[in-house]
Amino acid sequence: EIIEKEIEKAHFYFFYAHTIQDHYPLYDLNILKNALVTGFQSVIDFIVHLLGASGSIEDSDLLVHTLHYPNTKSHADAMETLERNSNPKIFNQICSLLDDIPLEDKLELCMEYQEGKSRLSLLELLNKLENSPSLFEKAVVAHLKTKFQMPNWQQSLKEQIKTSEHLFHHFAYELLEK
């Protein structure tokens, strides 16, 4: 059940990382794209670690590292290890995102996870990421909302200060002073 939710999250991150800039060409969204790619990679790493904790995979740390390695042979070996040692349904769901298939095909698969949901606007996406447990994602959202002068960005930032970790406070106060 946890892995299913994480797989859905991975598809969400992947989809928006590869499509948001195309829908808002007038905005520089590189930092958002990087945050979404980082979120995607973290979710995939977490899934592999969960598989390792369940006993399916022996050395999940090594497997995670190898999946990030740019060498195609090493990546293929890691994918083969995942295939051999995980549930076929789970493997098929994450394989589509990690395998070397055309981006259009990957995005089409991601759309299946978005079925019944409307595409998020930039503001809706930022609002969703603002509620993430990731301090990095919160900082990126705060920066972009401030940079683009999104509606109610100051109020949103003040709310984040109330519920966020102390590390975030200094950053948020600097944004409010601008």
Coordinates of N, CA, C and O in Angstrom, one line a residue:
E1 N 0.8 -1.2 0.0 CA 0.0 0.0 0.0 C 0.9 1.3 0.0 O 0.6 2.2 -0.7
I2 N 1.9 1.3 0.8 CA 2.8 2.4 0.9 C 3.5 2.6 -0.5 O 3.6 3.7 -1.0
I3 N 4.0 1.5 -1.0 CA 4.7 1.5 -2.3 C 3.8 2.0 -3.4 O 4.2 2.8 -4.3
E4 N 2.5 1.6 -3.4 CA 1.6 2.1 -4.4 C 1.5 3.7 -4.4 O 1.5 4.3 -5.4
K5 N 1.4 4.2 -3.2 CA 1.3 5.7 -3.0 C 2.6 6.3 -3.5 O 2.5 7.4 -4.1
E6 N 3.7 5.7 -3.2 CA 5.0 6.3 -3.6 C 5.1 6.2 -5.1 O 5.7 7.2 -5.7
I7 N 4.7 5.2 -5.7 CA 4.7 5.1 -7.2 C 3.9 6.2 -7.8 O 4.3 6.8 -8.8
E8 N 2.7 6.4 -7.2 CA 1.9 7.5 -7.7 C 2.6 8.8 -7.6 O 2.5 9.7 -8.5
K9 N 3.2 9.0 -6.5 CA 4.0 10.3 -6.2 C 5.1 10.4 -7.3 O 5.4 11.5 -7.8
A10 N 5.8 9.3 -7.5 CA 6.9 9.3 -8.5 C 6.4 9.7 -9.9 O 7.0 10.6 -10.6
H11 N 5.2 9.2 -10.3 CA 4.7 9.6 -11.6 C 4.3 11.1 -11.6 O 4.5 11.8 -12.6
F12 N 3.7 11.6 -10.5 CA 3.4 13.0 -10.3 C 4.6 13.8 -10.5 O 4.6 14.8 -11.3
Y13 N 5.7 13.6 -9.8 CA 6.9 14.4 -9.9 C 7.5 14.3 -11.3 O 7.9 15.3 -11.9
F14 N 7.5 13.1 -11.9 CA 8.1 13.0 -13.2 C 7.3 13.7 -14.2 O 7.9 14.5 -15.0
F15 N 6.0 13.6 -14.2 CA 5.1 14.3 -15.1 C 5.3 15.8 -15.1 O 5.5 16.4 -16.1
Y16 N 5.2 16.4 -13.9 CA 5.3 17.8 -13.8 C 6.7 18.3 -14.1 O 6.9 19.4 -14.6
A17 N 7.7 17.5 -13.7 CA 9.1 18.0 -14.0 C 9.3 18.1 -15.5 O 10.1 18.9 -15.9
H18 N 8.6 17.3 -16.3 CA 8.9 17.3 -17.7 C 7.8 18.0 -18.5 O 7.9 18.1 -19.8
T19 N 6.8 18.6 -17.9 CA 5.8 19.3 -18.6 C 5.5 20.7 -18.2 O 5.0 21.5 -19.0
I20 N 5.8 21.1 -17.0 CA 5.4 22.4 -16.5 C 6.0 23.6 -17.2 O 5.3 24.6 -17.5
Q21 N 7.3 23.5 -17.6 CA 7.9 24.6 -18.3 C 7.3 24.8 -19.7 O 7.1 25.9 -20.1
D22 N 6.8 23.7 -20.4 CA 6.2 23.9 -21.7 C 4.9 24.6 -21.6 O 4.5 25.3 -22.5
H23 N 4.2 24.5 -20.4 CA 2.9 25.2 -20.3 C 3.1 26.6 -19.8 O 2.1 27.4 -19.8
Y24 N 4.2 27.0 -19.3 CA 4.5 28.3 -18.8 C 5.8 28.8 -19.4 O 6.8 29.1 -18.7
P25 N 5.9 29.0 -20.7 CA 7.2 29.3 -21.4 C 7.7 30.7 -21.0 O 8.9 31.0 -21.1
L26 N 6.9 31.6 -20.5 CA 7.4 32.9 -20.2 C 8.0 33.0 -18.8 O 8.7 34.0 -18.4
Y27 N 7.9 31.9 -18.0 CA 8.5 31.9 -16.7 C 9.8 31.0 -16.7 O 9.8 30.0 -17.5
D28 N 10.8 31.4 -16.0 CA 11.9 30.6 -15.8 C 11.7 29.6 -14.7 O 11.7 30.0 -13.5
L29 N 11.4 28.4 -15.0 CA 11.0 27.4 -14.0 C 12.1 26.3 -13.8 O 11.7 25.2 -13.3
N30 N 13.3 26.6 -14.1 CA 14.4 25.6 -13.9 C 14.5 25.1 -12.5 O 14.7 23.9 -12.3
I31 N 14.4 26.0 -11.5 CA 14.5 25.6 -10.1 C 13.4 24.7 -9.7 O 13.6 23.8 -9.0
L32 N 12.2 25.0 -10.2 CA 11.0 24.1 -10.0 C 11.2 22.7 -10.6 O 11.0 21.7 -10.0
K33 N 11.7 22.7 -11.9 CA 11.9 21.5 -12.6 C 13.0 20.7 -11.8 O 12.8 19.5 -11.6
N34 N 14.0 21.3 -11.3 CA 15.1 20.6 -10.6 C 14.5 20.1 -9.3 O 14.9 18.9 -8.8
A35 N 13.7 20.8 -8.6 CA 13.0 20.3 -7.4 C 12.2 19.1 -7.6 O 12.1 18.2 -6.8
L36 N 11.4 19.2 -8.7 CA 10.6 18.0 -9.1 C 11.4 16.8 -9.4 O 11.0 15.7 -9.1
V37 N 12.5 17.0 -10.2 CA 13.3 15.9 -10.5 C 14.0 15.3 -9.2 O 14.0 14.1 -9.1
T38 N 14.4 16.1 -8.3 CA 14.9 15.7 -7.1 C 13.9 14.9 -6.3 O 14.2 13.9 -5.7
G39 N 12.7 15.4 -6.2 CA 11.6 14.7 -5.6 C 11.3 13.4 -6.2 O 11.1 12.4 -5.5
F40 N 11.3 13.3 -7.5 CA 11.2 12.0 -8.2 C 12.3 11.0 -7.8 O 12.0 9.9 -7.4
Q41 N 13.5 11.5 -7.8 CA 14.6 10.6 -7.5 C 14.5 10.1 -6.1 O 14.8 9.0 -5.8
S42 N 14.1 11.0 -5.2 CA 14.0 10.6 -3.8 C 12.9 9.6 -3.6 O 13.1 8.7 -2.8
V43 N 11.8 9.7 -4.3 CA 10.7 8.8 -4.1 C 11.2 7.4 -4.7 O 10.9 6.4 -4.1
I44 N 11.8 7.4 -5.8 CA 12.3 6.1 -6.4 C 13.3 5.5 -5.4 O 13.3 4.3 -5.1
D45 N 14.2 6.3 -4.9 CA 15.2 5.8 -3.9 C 14.5 5.2 -2.7 O 14.8 4.1 -2.2
F46 N 13.4 5.9 -2.2 CA 12.7 5.4 -1.1 C 12.0 4.1 -1.4 O 12.0 3.1 -0.6
I47 N 11.4 3.9 -2.6 CA 10.8 2.7 -3.0 C 11.8 1.5 -3.0 O 11.5 0.4 -2.5
V48 N 13.0 1.8 -3.5 CA 14.0 0.7 -3.6 C 14.4 0.4 -2.1 O 14.6 -0.8 -1.8
H49 N 14.6 1.4 -1.3 CA 14.9 1.1 0.1 C 13.8 0.3 0.8 O 14.1 -0.6 1.7
L50 N 12.5 0.6 0.5 CA 11.4 -0.2 1.1 C 11.5 -1.6 0.6 O 11.3 -2.5 1.4
L51 N 11.8 -1.8 -0.7 CA 11.9 -3.2 -1.2 C 13.1 -3.9 -0.4 O 13.0 -5.1 -0.1
G52 N 14.2 -3.1 -0.2 CA 15.3 -3.7 0.6 C 14.9 -4.0 2.0 O 15.2 -5.1 2.5
A53 N 14.1 -3.2 2.6 CA 13.7 -3.4 4.0 C 12.7 -4.6 4.1 O 12.7 -5.3 5.1
S54 N 12.0 -4.9 3.0 CA 11.1 -6.0 3.0 C 11.8 -7.3 2.7 O 11.2 -8.4 2.8
G55 N 13.1 -7.2 2.4 CA 13.9 -8.4 2.2 C 13.9 -8.8 0.7 O 14.5 -9.8 0.3
S56 N 13.3 -8.1 -0.2 CA 13.3 -8.4 -1.6 C 14.6 -8.1 -2.2 O 15.0 -8.8 -3.1
I57 N 15.3 -7.1 -1.8 CA 16.6 -6.7 -2.3 C 17.6 -6.7 -1.2 O 17.4 -6.1 -0.1
E58 N 18.8 -7.3 -1.5 CA 19.8 -7.4 -0.4 C 20.5 -6.1 -0.2 O 20.6 -5.6 1.0
D59 N 21.1 -5.4 -1.1 CA 21.9 -4.2 -0.9 C 21.2 -3.1 -1.6 O 21.6 -2.6 -2.7
S60 N 20.2 -2.5 -1.0 CA 19.4 -1.5 -1.6 C 20.2 -0.2 -1.8 O 20.0 0.6 -2.8
D61 N 21.2 0.1 -0.9 CA 22.0 1.3 -1.0 C 22.8 1.2 -2.3 O 22.9 2.2 -3.1
L62 N 23.4 0.1 -2.6 CA 24.2 -0.1 -3.8 C 23.3 0.0 -5.0 O 23.7 0.6 -6.0
L63 N 22.1 -0.6 -4.9 CA 21.2 -0.5 -6.1 C 20.8 0.9 -6.4 O 20.7 1.3 -7.5
V64 N 20.5 1.7 -5.3 CA 20.1 3.1 -5.5 C 21.2 3.8 -6.2 O 21.0 4.6 -7.2
H65 N 22.4 3.6 -5.7 CA 23.6 4.3 -6.3 C 23.8 3.9 -7.8 O 24.0 4.8 -8.6
T66 N 23.6 2.7 -8.1 CA 23.8 2.2 -9.4 C 22.7 2.7 -10.4 O 23.0 3.0 -11.5
L67 N 21.5 2.9 -9.9 CA 20.4 3.4 -10.7 C 20.7 4.9 -11.1 O 20.3 5.3 -12.2
H68 N 21.5 5.6 -10.3 CA 21.8 7.0 -10.6 C 23.1 7.1 -11.5 O 23.4 8.1 -12.0
Y69 N 23.8 6.0 -11.6 CA 25.1 5.9 -12.3 C 24.8 6.1 -13.8 O 23.9 5.4 -14.4
P70 N 25.5 7.0 -14.5 CA 25.2 7.2 -15.9 C 25.6 6.1 -16.9 O 25.1 6.1 -18.0
N71 N 26.4 5.2 -16.5 CA 26.8 4.1 -17.3 C 25.6 3.2 -17.7 O 25.0 2.7 -16.8
T72 N 25.4 3.0 -19.0 CA 24.2 2.3 -19.4 C 24.2 0.8 -19.0 O 23.2 0.2 -18.6
K73 N 25.4 0.2 -19.0 CA 25.5 -1.2 -18.6 C 25.2 -1.3 -17.1 O 24.5 -2.3 -16.7
S74 N 25.7 -0.5 -16.3 CA 25.5 -0.5 -14.8 C 24.0 -0.3 -14.5 O 23.4 -1.0 -13.7
H75 N 23.4 0.7 -15.3 CA 22.0 0.9 -15.1 C 21.2 -0.3 -15.5 O 20.2 -0.6 -14.8
A76 N 21.5 -0.9 -16.6 CA 20.8 -2.1 -17.1 C 20.9 -3.2 -16.0 O 19.9 -4.0 -15.8
D77 N 22.1 -3.4 -15.4 CA 22.3 -4.4 -14.4 C 21.4 -4.1 -13.2 O 20.8 -5.0 -12.6
A78 N 21.3 -2.9 -12.8 CA 20.5 -2.5 -11.7 C 19.0 -2.8 -12.0 O 18.3 -3.3 -11.1
M79 N 18.6 -2.5 -13.2 CA 17.2 -2.7 -13.6 C 16.9 -4.2 -13.6 O 15.9 -4.6 -13.1
E80 N 17.9 -5.0 -14.0 CA 17.7 -6.5 -14.0 C 17.6 -7.0 -12.6 O 16.8 -7.9 -12.3
T81 N 18.4 -6.4 -11.7 CA 18.4 -6.8 -10.2 C 17.0 -6.5 -9.7 O 16.4 -7.3 -8.9
L82 N 16.5 -5.3 -10.0 CA 15.2 -4.9 -9.5 C 14.1 -5.8 -10.1 O 13.2 -6.3 -9.3
E83 N 14.2 -6.2 -11.3 CA 13.2 -7.1 -11.9 C 13.2 -8.5 -11.3 O 12.2 -9.0 -11.0
R84 N 14.4 -9.0 -11.0 CA 14.5 -10.3 -10.4 C 14.1 -10.4 -9.0 O 13.6 -11.4 -8.5
N85 N 14.2 -9.3 -8.3 CA 14.0 -9.3 -6.8 C 12.8 -8.5 -6.3 O 12.6 -8.4 -5.1
S86 N 11.9 -8.1 -7.2 CA 10.7 -7.4 -6.7 C 9.5 -7.9 -7.4 O 9.5 -8.6 -8.4
N87 N 8.4 -7.6 -6.8 CA 7.1 -8.0 -7.3 C 6.9 -7.5 -8.8 O 7.2 -6.3 -9.0
P88 N 6.5 -8.3 -9.7 CA 6.4 -7.9 -11.1 C 5.5 -6.7 -11.3 O 5.8 -5.8 -12.2
K89 N 4.4 -6.5 -10.6 CA 3.6 -5.4 -10.7 C 4.3 -4.1 -10.3 O 4.3 -3.1 -11.0
I90 N 5.0 -4.2 -9.2 CA 5.8 -3.0 -8.7 C 6.9 -2.7 -9.7 O 7.1 -1.5 -10.1
F91 N 7.6 -3.7 -10.2 CA 8.7 -3.5 -11.1 C 8.1 -2.8 -12.4 O 8.7 -1.8 -12.9
N92 N 7.0 -3.3 -12.9 CA 6.5 -2.7 -14.1 C 6.1 -1.2 -13.9 O 6.2 -0.4 -14.9
Q93 N 5.6 -0.9 -12.8 CA 5.2 0.5 -12.5 C 6.4 1.4 -12.4 O 6.3 2.6 -12.8
I94 N 7.5 1.0 -11.8 CA 8.6 1.9 -11.7 C 9.6 1.8 -12.9 O 10.3 2.7 -13.3
C95 N 9.6 0.6 -13.6 CA 10.4 0.4 -14.7 C 10.1 1.4 -15.8 O 11.0 1.9 -16.5
S96 N 8.8 1.7 -16.0 CA 8.4 2.6 -17.1 C 9.1 4.0 -16.9 O 9.3 4.7 -17.9
L97 N 9.4 4.4 -15.7 CA 10.0 5.7 -15.4 C 11.5 5.6 -15.5 O 12.2 6.6 -15.7
L98 N 12.1 4.5 -15.2 CA 13.5 4.3 -15.1 C 14.2 3.8 -16.4 O 15.4 4.0 -16.7
D99 N 13.4 3.1 -17.2 CA 13.9 2.4 -18.4 C 14.2 3.5 -19.5 O 13.7 4.6 -19.5
D100 N 15.0 3.1 -20.4 CA 15.4 4.0 -21.5 C 14.4 3.9 -22.6 O 14.6 3.3 -23.7
I101 N 13.2 4.5 -22.4 CA 12.2 4.6 -23.4 C 11.9 6.1 -23.7 O 12.3 6.9 -22.9
P102 N 11.3 6.4 -24.8 CA 11.1 7.8 -25.2 C 10.3 8.5 -24.1 O 9.4 8.0 -23.5
L103 N 10.6 9.8 -23.9 CA 10.0 10.6 -22.9 C 8.4 10.7 -23.2 O 7.7 10.6 -22.2
E104 N 8.0 10.7 -24.4 CA 6.6 10.8 -24.7 C 5.8 9.6 -24.1 O 4.7 9.7 -23.6
D105 N 6.5 8.4 -24.2 CA 5.9 7.2 -23.7 C 5.8 7.2 -22.2 O 4.8 6.8 -21.6
K106 N 6.8 7.7 -21.6 CA 6.8 7.9 -20.1 C 5.7 8.8 -19.7 O 5.0 8.5 -18.7
L107 N 5.6 9.9 -20.4 CA 4.6 10.9 -20.0 C 3.2 10.4 -20.2 O 2.3 10.6 -19.4
E108 N 3.0 9.6 -21.2 CA 1.7 8.9 -21.4 C 1.4 8.0 -20.3 O 0.2 7.9 -19.8
L109 N 2.4 7.2 -19.8 CA 2.1 6.4 -18.7 C 1.8 7.2 -17.4 O 1.0 6.8 -16.6
C110 N 2.5 8.3 -17.3 CA 2.2 9.2 -16.1 C 0.8 9.7 -16.2 O 0.1 9.9 -15.1
M111 N 0.3 10.0 -17.4 CA -1.1 10.5 -17.5 C -2.1 9.5 -17.0 O -3.2 9.9 -16.5
E112 N -1.8 8.2 -17.1 CA -2.7 7.2 -16.5 C -2.9 7.4 -15.0 O -3.9 7.1 -14.5
Y113 N -1.8 7.8 -14.3 CA -1.9 8.0 -12.9 C -2.6 9.3 -12.6 O -3.1 9.6 -11.5
Q114 N -2.7 10.2 -13.6 CA -3.4 11.5 -13.4 C -4.9 11.4 -13.9 O -5.6 12.4 -13.8
E115 N -5.3 10.2 -14.4 CA -6.6 10.0 -14.9 C -7.7 10.4 -13.9 O -7.6 10.1 -12.7
G116 N -8.6 11.2 -14.3 CA -9.7 11.7 -13.4 C -9.3 12.9 -12.7 O -10.1 13.6 -12.1
K117 N -8.0 13.3 -12.8 CA -7.5 14.5 -12.1 C -7.2 15.5 -13.2 O -6.7 15.2 -14.3
S118 N -7.6 16.8 -13.0 CA -7.2 17.8 -14.0 C -5.8 18.2 -13.8 O -5.2 18.1 -12.7
R119 N -5.2 18.7 -14.8 CA -3.8 19.1 -14.8 C -3.7 20.3 -13.9 O -4.6 21.2 -14.0
L120 N -2.8 20.3 -13.0 CA -2.6 21.5 -12.1 C -2.0 22.7 -12.8 O -1.1 22.5 -13.6
S121 N -2.5 23.8 -12.5 CA -1.9 25.1 -12.9 C -0.6 25.3 -12.2 O -0.3 24.6 -11.2
L122 N 0.2 26.2 -12.5 CA 1.4 26.5 -11.8 C 1.1 26.9 -10.4 O 1.8 26.3 -9.5
L123 N 0.2 27.7 -10.1 CA -0.2 28.1 -8.7 C -0.7 26.9 -8.0 O -0.3 26.7 -6.8
E124 N -1.5 26.0 -8.6 CA -2.0 24.8 -7.9 C -0.8 23.8 -7.6 O -0.8 23.3 -6.5
L125 N 0.1 23.7 -8.5 CA 1.3 22.9 -8.3 C 2.1 23.4 -7.1 O 2.6 22.7 -6.3
L126 N 2.4 24.7 -7.1 CA 3.1 25.3 -6.1 C 2.4 25.2 -4.7 O 3.1 24.9 -3.7
N127 N 1.1 25.3 -4.7 CA 0.4 25.1 -3.5 C 0.5 23.7 -2.9 O 0.6 23.5 -1.7
K128 N 0.4 22.8 -3.9 CA 0.6 21.4 -3.5 C 2.0 21.1 -2.9 O 2.1 20.5 -1.8
L129 N 3.0 21.6 -3.6 CA 4.4 21.4 -3.1 C 4.7 22.1 -1.8 O 5.5 21.7 -1.0
E130 N 3.9 23.2 -1.6 CA 4.1 24.0 -0.3 C 3.7 23.1 0.9 O 4.3 23.4 2.0
N131 N 2.9 22.2 0.7 CA 2.5 21.3 1.8 C 3.4 20.0 1.9 O 3.1 19.1 2.7
S132 N 4.4 20.0 1.1 CA 5.3 18.8 1.2 C 6.1 18.8 2.5 O 6.4 19.9 3.0
P133 N 6.5 17.7 3.0 CA 7.3 17.6 4.1 C 8.8 18.0 3.8 O 9.6 18.3 4.7
S134 N 9.1 18.2 2.5 CA 10.5 18.5 2.1 C 10.7 20.0 2.3 O 10.0 20.9 1.7
L135 N 11.7 20.4 3.1 CA 12.1 21.8 3.3 C 12.6 22.4 2.0 O 12.3 23.5 1.8
F136 N 13.3 21.6 1.2 CA 13.8 22.1 0.0 C 12.6 22.5 -0.9 O 12.6 23.6 -1.5
E137 N 11.6 21.7 -1.0 CA 10.4 22.0 -1.9 C 9.7 23.3 -1.4 O 9.3 24.1 -2.1
K138 N 9.6 23.4 0.0 CA 9.0 24.6 0.5 C 9.8 25.8 0.2 O 9.2 26.9 -0.1
A139 N 11.1 25.7 0.3 CA 11.9 26.9 0.0 C 11.8 27.3 -1.5 O 11.7 28.5 -1.8
V140 N 11.8 26.3 -2.4 CA 11.6 26.6 -3.8 C 10.2 27.2 -4.1 O 10.2 28.2 -4.8
V141 N 9.2 26.7 -3.5 CA 7.9 27.3 -3.6 C 7.8 28.7 -3.1 O 7.3 29.7 -3.8
A142 N 8.4 29.0 -2.0 CA 8.4 30.3 -1.4 C 9.2 31.3 -2.3 O 8.7 32.4 -2.6
H143 N 10.3 30.8 -2.8 CA 11.1 31.7 -3.7 C 10.3 32.0 -5.0 O 10.3 33.1 -5.4
L144 N 9.7 31.0 -5.6 CA 8.9 31.2 -6.9 C 7.7 32.1 -6.6 O 7.4 32.9 -7.5
K145 N 7.0 31.8 -5.6 CA 5.8 32.6 -5.3 C 6.2 34.1 -5.1 O 5.5 35.0 -5.6
T146 N 7.3 34.3 -4.5 CA 7.8 35.7 -4.3 C 8.3 36.3 -5.6 O 7.9 37.4 -5.9
K147 N 9.1 35.5 -6.3 CA 9.6 36.0 -7.6 C 8.5 36.4 -8.6 O 8.6 37.4 -9.3
F148 N 7.5 35.5 -8.7 CA 6.4 35.8 -9.6 C 5.3 36.6 -9.0 O 4.2 36.8 -9.7
Q149 N 5.4 37.0 -7.8 CA 4.4 37.8 -7.1 C 3.0 37.1 -7.2 O 2.0 37.8 -7.6
M150 N 3.0 35.9 -6.9 CA 1.7 35.1 -7.0 C 0.7 35.7 -6.0 O 1.1 36.3 -5.0
P151 N -0.6 35.5 -6.3 CA -1.6 36.0 -5.4 C -1.4 35.5 -3.9 O -1.1 34.4 -3.7
N152 N -1.5 36.4 -3.0 CA -1.4 36.1 -1.5 C -0.1 35.5 -1.2 O 0.0 34.7 -0.2
W153 N 1.0 35.7 -1.9 CA 2.3 35.1 -1.5 C 2.7 35.4 -0.2 O 3.3 34.6 0.5
Q154 N 2.5 36.7 0.3 CA 3.0 37.1 1.6 C 2.2 36.3 2.7 O 2.8 35.8 3.7
Q155 N 0.9 36.2 2.6 CA 0.1 35.5 3.6 C 0.5 34.0 3.6 O 0.6 33.4 4.6
S156 N 0.7 33.5 2.4 CA 1.1 32.1 2.3 C 2.4 31.8 3.0 O 2.6 30.9 3.7
L157 N 3.4 32.8 2.8 CA 4.7 32.7 3.5 C 4.6 32.8 5.0 O 5.2 32.0 5.7
K158 N 3.7 33.7 5.4 CA 3.5 33.8 6.9 C 2.9 32.5 7.5 O 3.3 32.1 8.6
E159 N 2.0 31.9 6.8 CA 1.4 30.6 7.2 C 2.5 29.5 7.3 O 2.5 28.7 8.2
Q160 N 3.4 29.5 6.3 CA 4.5 28.6 6.3 C 5.4 28.7 7.5 O 5.9 27.8 8.0
I161 N 5.7 30.0 7.8 CA 6.5 30.3 9.0 C 5.9 29.6 10.3 O 6.6 29.1 11.1
K162 N 4.6 29.7 10.4 CA 4.0 29.1 11.6 C 4.1 27.6 11.7 O 4.2 27.1 12.8
T163 N 4.2 27.0 10.6 CA 4.2 25.5 10.6 C 5.5 24.8 10.2 O 5.6 23.6 10.2
S164 N 6.5 25.6 9.8 CA 7.7 25.1 9.3 C 8.8 25.0 10.3 O 8.7 25.6 11.4
E165 N 9.9 24.3 10.0 CA 11.0 24.2 10.8 C 11.7 25.5 11.0 O 11.6 26.4 10.1
H166 N 12.5 25.6 12.0 CA 13.2 26.9 12.3 C 14.1 27.3 11.2 O 14.3 28.5 10.9
L167 N 14.8 26.3 10.5 CA 15.7 26.6 9.4 C 15.0 27.4 8.3 O 15.6 28.3 7.6
F168 N 13.7 27.2 8.1 CA 13.0 27.9 7.0 C 12.7 29.3 7.4 O 12.6 30.2 6.5
H169 N 12.6 29.6 8.7 CA 12.2 31.0 9.1 C 13.0 32.1 8.6 O 12.5 33.1 8.1
H170 N 14.4 32.0 8.7 CA 15.3 33.0 8.3 C 15.1 33.3 6.8 O 15.0 34.4 6.4
F171 N 15.0 32.2 6.0 CA 14.8 32.3 4.6 C 13.5 33.1 4.3 O 13.4 34.0 3.5
A172 N 12.4 32.7 5.0 CA 11.1 33.3 4.7 C 11.1 34.7 5.1 O 10.5 35.6 4.4
Y173 N 11.7 35.1 6.2 CA 11.8 36.5 6.6 C 12.5 37.3 5.6 O 12.1 38.5 5.3
E174 N 13.6 36.8 5.0 CA 14.3 37.6 4.0 C 13.4 37.8 2.8 O 13.5 38.9 2.2
L175 N 12.6 36.8 2.4 CA 11.7 37.0 1.3 C 10.7 38.0 1.6 O 10.3 38.8 0.7
L176 N 10.2 38.0 2.8 CA 9.1 39.0 3.1 C 9.7 40.4 3.1 O 8.9 41.4 2.9
E177 N 11.0 40.6 3.4 CA 11.6 41.9 3.5 C 11.8 42.5 2.1 O 12.0 43.7 2.0
K178 N 11.8 41.7 1.1 CA 12.1 42.2 -0.3 C 11.1 43.1 -0.8 O 9.9 43.0 -0.6

